[in-house]
Amino acid sequence: MPLILLAPLFGFVVVLTGVRGRRAASNVTILTALVMLAATLLVGWARFRQNTPYRIAYQWINEPVSFTGDQRFQGFGVDLSVRIDRYALAALAAALVIFLAALAWHRVAAPREPGQVRYHVNVLLLMLSVAGVVVSTDLAELFAFWAVSGIASYLLLGHRWGTESSARASQVALALPFLGDMALLSAVGLLYSRFGSIDLDKLPPMLLSTPGVGLKSLTAVALLLLAAVFVRACLWPLTAWQTASVEAPPSLLALVSGVWPILAGSLLLRVLPFVGAAGPQAPRAAGYAFGIAAVAGPLLGLVGTELRRSLLLASSGGVALALLTVVYPASAAAGLTGLLAVALGRAGALMSGSAAVAAMRTADLRQMGAAGRIMRGTAAGLIVGVAAFSLGPAAAAAWRPRSLASIALAAGLFLVALAGFRVAFAVVVGPLRRRRAFEPGRVREVQVSLVVAALLAGGMGLLAALLSFFTSWVVYLGARSQEVPSVGTYVLHVAIVLVGAAAAAAAFGLRKDRSLAVAGRLGSRLGTGWATAEAILARYVWRPGLGVVNGVEGIGLPAAERGAGRAASAAGRIAGRPLPWITVAAVAAVVLAVVVGVVTAGGRP
Amino acid sequence: MTGANLLVATPLWAAVVNPSPSPSATPATFGANVIGFSFLLSLLVWGPAVMAVVIALVPNPRGRYERWFLGIAFWTSASVLALTLIAYQQFQVFTTGVQFEENLPWLPSIGVSYHLGVDGIGISMLLLSALVGLCAVIASWEVRERPRSYFVLLLLAEAAVNGTIAARDFFVLLLFWSAVAVPLALLVAGWGERPRAAGAAWRLLGYWGLSSAALLTAGLLLYQAAGGSDFAIDTLTHATPTGRLQVVIAALLLVAGISRLPLVPLHGWARAVWSEAPTGVALLTAGVASRLGGYLLIRVMAAGEHDASRTLAPILSGLAVLTVGYAALAALRSRDLRRLGAYLALIPGAVTALGVAGLSPLSLEGAVLSLFTGGLAAALVVGATAALAERAQTRSLATAAGLAGRAPKLAWLLVAGCLAVLCVPFLATFPAGLMIFLGSFRTQGPAALLLALGLVADAGVVAWMLHRVLFGAPNPDAPNPGDATLPQAWFLGILVGTLLWVGLVPGGPKLFGVPLFDPGLVNVVNTSTPDLSSPYAVPSPSAPGSSPSASPSPGTGPGTPTSPSAGP
């Protein structure tokens, strides 16, 4: 079993069973991440020139379930199968950088966070399942690791036991993404029911050559898979499962929000053949959904003044743009690189932003400022992170074929940059005002380790974004011929990002107070609207549903039971009385004869 | 000894002297031939009953030896578990037919014989019964009120459950099936939480009485259709009643099964019993007694009434979907912690029902596996909520809040139980649920999809419950909760451990391809399901000139592995 999977499994067991202290747990976890990263880089170096992926498999379940009928359904097996190609290596490396940055950040910034061993156990579980998702080629195995990643994320986002906000947020973090997980399971079920296989390597050749399987089934599969990707990538309008968790420990928020786009992109890459085989409808639907999310997410990020929520929403647009690019095989490699850049940049920006929040004792952008003067490292980390998730999709977008979607791409790029740099400028420039029980003069730069951790993630994201401009890298990653965009296309997309940044500078750098005041008012209106929508949902959906259950549980069922009880006791009383038995026997015989006559077949002439 | 007893005892004694031959041999594995006598199943069935009699007769002057009753019950259950584990390990996998068979004529004039035997389904159910039975005894560690009567009834219930599972004669099955209700109802009425215990006991008797009546009627109709000579289950399931009669028989079996499983709308007893009964009794009913409903649906309905099963499958799948959604809403409405757990414990039964309704080889195999795994999950949820309510000294959701920090062990055990009912990977319910979903999509696609949506709603309810009870802010007015006691940790730990074990190595652990001490639950249940499900095999594509894309061997393993196949 490759070290990539064995190492986190071993670390998980060690920390769960043997470790009691904070430092020991942290050391084991960081060591595990380093070992995994070393293994990833080693495999990457070893297979640098090889185009074929590395494969290995172990049987987990292998049973004959039938001895007759269609041969495809006579056996059932789930393998622990591993496929390591360049996509997987790149995704793993990016994910592990996020893990290392988050772990280093947590070690320094949160020594007093309760539940330290629990924290590391859950991080190791997430590490194992992330690696599993990225390298799996068996759909059942992939789903298993996917679901465990979801459970680990839920446990992490709800880490702060005993706090109402954390508990409420983790509630959403479990329930909402479960919808996507069930969509994935349904897609796997539909695929198996049509093709008798759940192997991602064997299925693509069968998609269009299996008799009896039409476009409808393939489209349903494709849409379900895209739904799973959409939900877990945390795109508008399903961003709540992360934006509601802004009060989770910062390292965990950065970790979860950084890692899931990578997983979503990995899944999307793996299932591209199914999307392609479904005809034009599925990619078109994906285009619409991702395109709308790319615009709506950052737009929503402009409303309100909570720093972490704004960063999450702004970067969600970047994720949507990158995924939109991944959907098309010709631009998949560029899209993945852009996605990695967004994920890394998001994680770095969140860590830097959280450091600023902790130092300035507020998450409200209206009350923050002057980080460029008194917290330069943090400011640099924030700007680098935002630049990474703004630029990441820009290069990817250059590879997309021209279409109407280009308009959405351009709008999305602009809005992502605007919303992301809004946060950066709001924190970096302008005065830091005195508040009750807060003295601006006491604000200091955070520890160097925290700055370095955030810069590591953001810097790697920026590097990935820049790498996506190099066609040789994109071609190497894609391992097939890619249509190379012109320099002018690159320049155009970068220019859109720069225009967005300039607009943010003008609005939130030069006219910071007024712009943020408007954003704050819009945010509170949105909050009111959201509360109204929740009340309407409760009134017209939940309460009627609960009313039905109340009726059944509180009235219907007890009435039926009471009636049955009364009938039984009445029968008992009747049986105890002297009755005209001949009449009773005659009636019973007639009833029995009718029943027997109804249920048994009659004779034929 | 009376004549009737002599009639029963003599054939049994004769069996001791003349043991029946064991099944054809395969290479011996670890622990083979530890059990060499031929009345293993009778021992598993009657052993607890005999020890119940011993408990009833043990003198107890001035109550000095009350803890002896617990000790006897514990060692009886432990011995049953040990014997069952050895039998499980000795079970010949990859062969068909009944094993550990005992067949003695009893009432030959009507074709009744004392016929016991187990196949893959039966041995897995016996293992479940032994495990949950032991957990039920451990969960009853603190019973101080009339312990003699309590443990007598508990062992009798365990004996009746084992008898139902091992029975190969329908008459015997019916007797044991009906007999399960009596000790359980007495336990609920006598030791349940007042004032609702009596109502819960009556509900149990009422619903289970309905199921017994339905089963009796179905059995008599089957007996008639089979020629009226033999009550053997194999004979009855091979009978060919006419179309309409078959539907009536299947409908009666359906009523019998779903009222025991249970499914909405015949779930009234479950929410009452699982929330009011003492913890050990709730474990026994949720973990194994209720699984007998699914066992009946698979063993008799799906195995025998093929056409009628296909006709009624949409109804069964509809009820399964309804149960999953209803459980979510009813749990949301609940203000009682134990009742909330009771509603969540309905979910595994619904998943099993979908597997039966799927009527494909894979879904039926998943349904059989889910009898075991779902029983463990339901027992864990019910047990964990009961333990938490006891340690928190309150059942009210308004009072019990933020308990995770002060009862971390119980918190994790409850989380594990909730994740198990949601069929989360790494737990045993996942492989079963996966097989059920994948197998059901072909025949009951919309129902499978709706059940998946129902599970999303259940996930929401689980999240809400965990938020309210465990992870939210503690209630300063609530009594101080304590963490799990040693017996609670043990019985919940056994359930979680088994769920993890089967979830991680369902095919049994292997070292460099060599099976170790556990043959693998999936392999064990697989001995009987292919035969059972052969009438439901997926038909080969009939298009002329088309050849189905076939995998040449069972499983979807890779064509060219780069290293020898090895277990994880």
Short mmCIF file of C-alpha atoms in Angstrom, two decimals, chain A residues 1 54-81 118 122 125 128 138 140 143-145 147-148 151 154-155 158 160-164 166-168 170-172 174-176 178-179 182 185-190 192-199 202 206 209-211 224 542 545-546 548-554 557-558 561 597-602, chain B residues 94 203 207 242 244-245 248 265 267-269 271 326 329-330 332-333 339 343 361-362 365 404-405 408 411-412 415 419 422-426 430-431 434-435 437-439 441-442 449 452-453 455-456 459-460 462-464 466-467 470-474 503-507 522-523 526 529-531 533-534 537-541 543 546-552 554-559 561-568:
data_model
loop_
_atom_site.label_atom_id
_atom_site.label_comp_id
_atom_site.label_asym_id
_atom_site.label_seq_id
_atom_site.Cartn_x
_atom_site.Cartn_y
_atom_site.Cartn_z
CA MET A 1 0.00 0.00 0.00
CA TYR A 54 1.16 4.33 -11.52
CA ARG A 55 -1.48 1.76 -10.60
CA ILE A 56 -1.94 -0.70 -7.81
CA ALA A 57 -5.00 -2.35 -6.35
CA TYR A 58 -6.11 -4.55 -3.46
CA GLN A 59 -9.37 -6.37 -3.17
CA TRP A 60 -11.63 -5.19 -0.41
CA ILE A 61 -14.83 -6.98 -1.35
CA ASN A 62 -15.02 -9.55 -4.12
CA GLU A 63 -18.10 -11.74 -4.17
CA PRO A 64 -20.06 -13.75 -6.69
CA VAL A 65 -23.65 -12.64 -6.14
CA SER A 66 -25.33 -14.64 -8.86
CA PHE A 67 -24.57 -17.62 -11.07
CA THR A 68 -27.07 -16.84 -13.80
CA GLY A 69 -28.11 -13.90 -15.86
CA ASP A 70 -26.10 -10.99 -17.19
CA GLN A 71 -22.41 -11.68 -16.62
CA ARG A 72 -21.75 -8.07 -15.70
CA PHE A 73 -23.89 -8.43 -12.60
CA GLN A 74 -22.81 -11.87 -11.48
CA GLY A 75 -20.03 -10.53 -9.32
CA PHE A 76 -19.52 -7.53 -7.14
CA GLY A 77 -16.25 -6.12 -6.00
CA VAL A 78 -14.83 -3.02 -4.47
CA ASP A 79 -11.11 -2.55 -4.76
CA LEU A 80 -8.74 -0.31 -2.89
CA SER A 81 -7.26 0.88 -6.13
CA ARG A 118 -8.93 15.65 19.07
CA ASN A 122 -9.50 14.81 12.95
CA LEU A 125 -8.47 11.62 9.31
CA LEU A 128 -6.06 10.24 4.91
CA ASP A 138 -12.87 2.75 -7.81
CA ALA A 140 -17.14 3.11 -4.31
CA PHE A 143 -17.18 7.77 -2.42
CA ALA A 144 -16.04 6.23 0.85
CA PHE A 145 -13.08 8.58 1.16
CA ALA A 147 -17.81 10.85 2.66
CA VAL A 148 -15.15 10.45 5.34
CA ILE A 151 -17.35 13.77 8.25
CA TYR A 154 -17.81 18.44 10.05
CA LEU A 155 -15.88 17.37 13.14
CA GLY A 158 -17.47 22.01 14.97
CA ARG A 160 -15.15 24.24 19.61
CA TRP A 161 -17.40 22.20 21.83
CA GLY A 162 -19.60 24.15 24.16
CA THR A 163 -20.01 27.21 21.96
CA GLU A 164 -23.41 27.73 20.41
CA SER A 166 -19.73 26.65 16.46
CA ALA A 167 -22.30 23.95 17.10
CA ARG A 168 -24.88 25.66 14.93
CA SER A 170 -21.24 22.56 12.20
CA GLN A 171 -24.88 21.54 11.91
CA VAL A 172 -24.98 23.15 8.49
CA LEU A 174 -22.94 18.18 8.07
CA ALA A 175 -26.41 18.48 6.61
CA LEU A 176 -25.94 20.65 3.53
CA PHE A 178 -24.64 15.52 2.56
CA LEU A 179 -26.91 16.41 -0.33
CA MET A 182 -25.97 11.46 -1.79
CA LEU A 185 -23.81 7.87 -4.30
CA SER A 186 -26.84 8.01 -6.59
CA ALA A 187 -24.58 8.55 -9.58
CA VAL A 188 -22.50 5.54 -8.58
CA GLY A 189 -25.68 3.50 -8.17
CA LEU A 190 -26.98 4.56 -11.55
CA TYR A 192 -23.53 0.34 -11.66
CA SER A 193 -27.12 -0.43 -12.55
CA ARG A 194 -26.44 0.37 -16.20
CA PHE A 195 -22.91 -0.91 -16.73
CA GLY A 196 -22.23 -3.38 -13.94
CA SER A 197 -18.94 -1.72 -13.11
CA ILE A 198 -17.66 1.02 -10.83
CA ASP A 199 -14.09 1.13 -12.07
CA LYS A 202 -12.99 0.42 -17.26
CA MET A 206 -18.26 1.19 -22.11
CA SER A 209 -20.96 0.99 -26.52
CA THR A 210 -23.26 -0.71 -24.01
CA PRO A 211 -26.60 -1.64 -25.53
CA LEU A 224 -25.59 13.97 -10.38
CA TRP A 542 -41.21 22.72 8.13
CA GLY A 545 -44.40 18.73 7.66
CA LEU A 546 -44.13 18.65 11.41
CA VAL A 548 -48.43 16.03 9.57
CA VAL A 549 -46.16 14.10 11.88
CA ASN A 550 -47.88 15.64 14.90
CA GLY A 551 -51.16 14.47 13.49
CA VAL A 552 -49.93 10.97 12.98
CA GLU A 553 -47.90 10.57 16.15
CA GLY A 554 -50.09 12.59 18.44
CA LEU A 557 -51.58 6.47 15.82
CA PRO A 558 -52.86 6.67 19.41
CA GLU A 561 -54.12 1.86 18.88
CA GLY A 597 -63.51 -18.04 -3.14
CA VAL A 598 -61.92 -14.67 -3.76
CA VAL A 599 -58.34 -15.66 -3.15
CA THR A 600 -58.21 -19.03 -4.84
CA ALA A 601 -58.33 -19.47 -8.58
CA GLY A 602 -61.52 -20.96 -9.95
CA PHE B 94 -18.31 -20.75 -0.54
CA ARG B 203 -48.17 -1.87 22.20
CA TYR B 207 -48.18 -5.14 17.12
CA THR B 242 -51.57 -19.63 -7.69
CA ARG B 244 -53.67 -14.40 -6.34
CA LEU B 245 -52.99 -16.69 -3.43
CA VAL B 248 -52.14 -12.76 -0.41
CA PRO B 265 -47.08 2.93 9.83
CA HIS B 267 -43.84 1.45 14.09
CA GLY B 268 -45.91 2.49 17.10
CA TRP B 269 -44.43 -0.14 19.37
CA ARG B 271 -40.89 4.32 19.55
CA TYR B 326 -40.91 10.15 8.63
CA LEU B 329 -39.55 14.65 10.89
CA ALA B 330 -40.65 12.71 13.94
CA LEU B 332 -37.24 16.77 14.85
CA ARG B 333 -40.54 16.98 16.65
CA ARG B 339 -37.46 8.92 21.83
CA TYR B 343 -36.78 7.31 15.71
CA PRO B 361 -28.84 -10.45 -6.24
CA LEU B 362 -26.70 -7.56 -5.04
CA GLU B 365 -27.01 -9.70 -0.38
CA ALA B 404 -19.77 16.59 25.03
CA GLY B 405 -17.30 18.42 27.21
CA PRO B 408 -16.67 12.83 26.01
CA ALA B 411 -20.40 11.78 23.11
CA TRP B 412 -18.11 9.88 20.75
CA VAL B 415 -21.62 10.23 17.27
CA LEU B 419 -22.94 8.03 11.74
CA LEU B 422 -26.35 7.21 8.10
CA CYS B 423 -24.26 4.44 6.47
CA VAL B 424 -21.04 6.40 6.73
CA PRO B 425 -17.88 4.66 5.45
CA PHE B 426 -15.48 2.85 7.77
CA PHE B 430 -21.49 1.26 4.66
CA PRO B 431 -20.78 -1.92 2.67
CA LEU B 434 -23.59 0.40 -0.75
CA MET B 435 -24.70 -3.01 -1.96
CA PHE B 437 -28.11 1.18 -3.23
CA LEU B 438 -26.15 -0.20 -6.13
CA GLY B 439 -28.38 -3.26 -6.37
CA PHE B 441 -31.07 1.28 -8.61
CA ARG B 442 -31.92 -1.02 -11.44
CA LEU B 449 -33.06 8.14 -5.01
CA ALA B 452 -31.00 8.93 -0.44
CA LEU B 453 -32.81 12.25 -0.10
CA LEU B 455 -30.97 10.21 4.40
CA VAL B 456 -30.04 13.85 3.73
CA ALA B 459 -28.32 13.86 8.37
CA GLY B 460 -29.86 17.21 9.14
CA VAL B 462 -28.50 14.05 13.35
CA ALA B 463 -26.63 17.32 13.04
CA TRP B 464 -29.38 19.11 14.94
CA LEU B 466 -25.64 16.50 18.09
CA HIS B 467 -25.69 20.28 18.21
CA LEU B 470 -23.51 17.42 22.66
CA PHE B 471 -21.73 20.33 21.06
CA GLY B 472 -23.81 23.34 21.99
CA ALA B 473 -23.47 25.53 25.04
CA PRO B 474 -24.04 23.62 28.31
CA GLY B 503 -16.70 -1.97 8.24
CA LEU B 504 -12.96 -2.10 7.69
CA VAL B 505 -12.55 -5.79 6.85
CA PRO B 506 -15.91 -7.10 5.66
CA GLY B 507 -14.18 -9.84 3.75
CA VAL B 522 -19.54 -10.88 3.52
CA ASN B 523 -18.18 -14.30 2.58
CA ASN B 526 -22.61 -15.06 0.46
CA THR B 529 -27.65 -15.41 -1.12
CA PRO B 530 -26.78 -16.48 -4.68
CA ASP B 531 -29.21 -19.39 -4.49
CA SER B 533 -31.58 -14.54 -5.37
CA SER B 534 -31.16 -16.64 -8.51
CA ALA B 537 -30.84 -12.45 -11.57
CA VAL B 538 -30.44 -9.60 -14.00
CA PRO B 539 -31.43 -10.98 -17.40
CA SER B 540 -28.83 -11.00 -20.13
CA PRO B 541 -29.28 -8.38 -22.81
CA ALA B 543 -30.57 -7.58 -28.41
CA SER B 546 -24.99 -7.63 -28.98
CA SER B 547 -22.55 -8.90 -26.47
CA PRO B 548 -22.65 -7.49 -22.99
CA SER B 549 -19.44 -5.96 -21.75
CA ALA B 550 -18.53 -8.59 -19.24
CA SER B 551 -16.05 -8.69 -16.44
CA PRO B 552 -14.51 -12.14 -16.73
CA PRO B 554 -16.43 -11.79 -10.00
CA GLY B 555 -15.48 -8.39 -8.73
CA THR B 556 -14.11 -5.43 -10.56
CA GLY B 557 -10.50 -5.78 -9.66
CA PRO B 558 -7.92 -4.46 -12.07
CA GLY B 559 -6.73 -6.57 -14.97
CA PRO B 561 -2.20 -5.52 -10.65
CA THR B 562 1.36 -4.45 -10.20
CA SER B 563 1.68 -6.30 -6.94
CA PRO B 564 0.10 -9.38 -5.46
CA SER B 565 -3.39 -8.82 -4.19
CA ALA B 566 -3.21 -8.17 -0.54
CA GLY B 567 -5.67 -7.06 2.07
CA PRO B 568 -5.43 -3.64 3.61
#
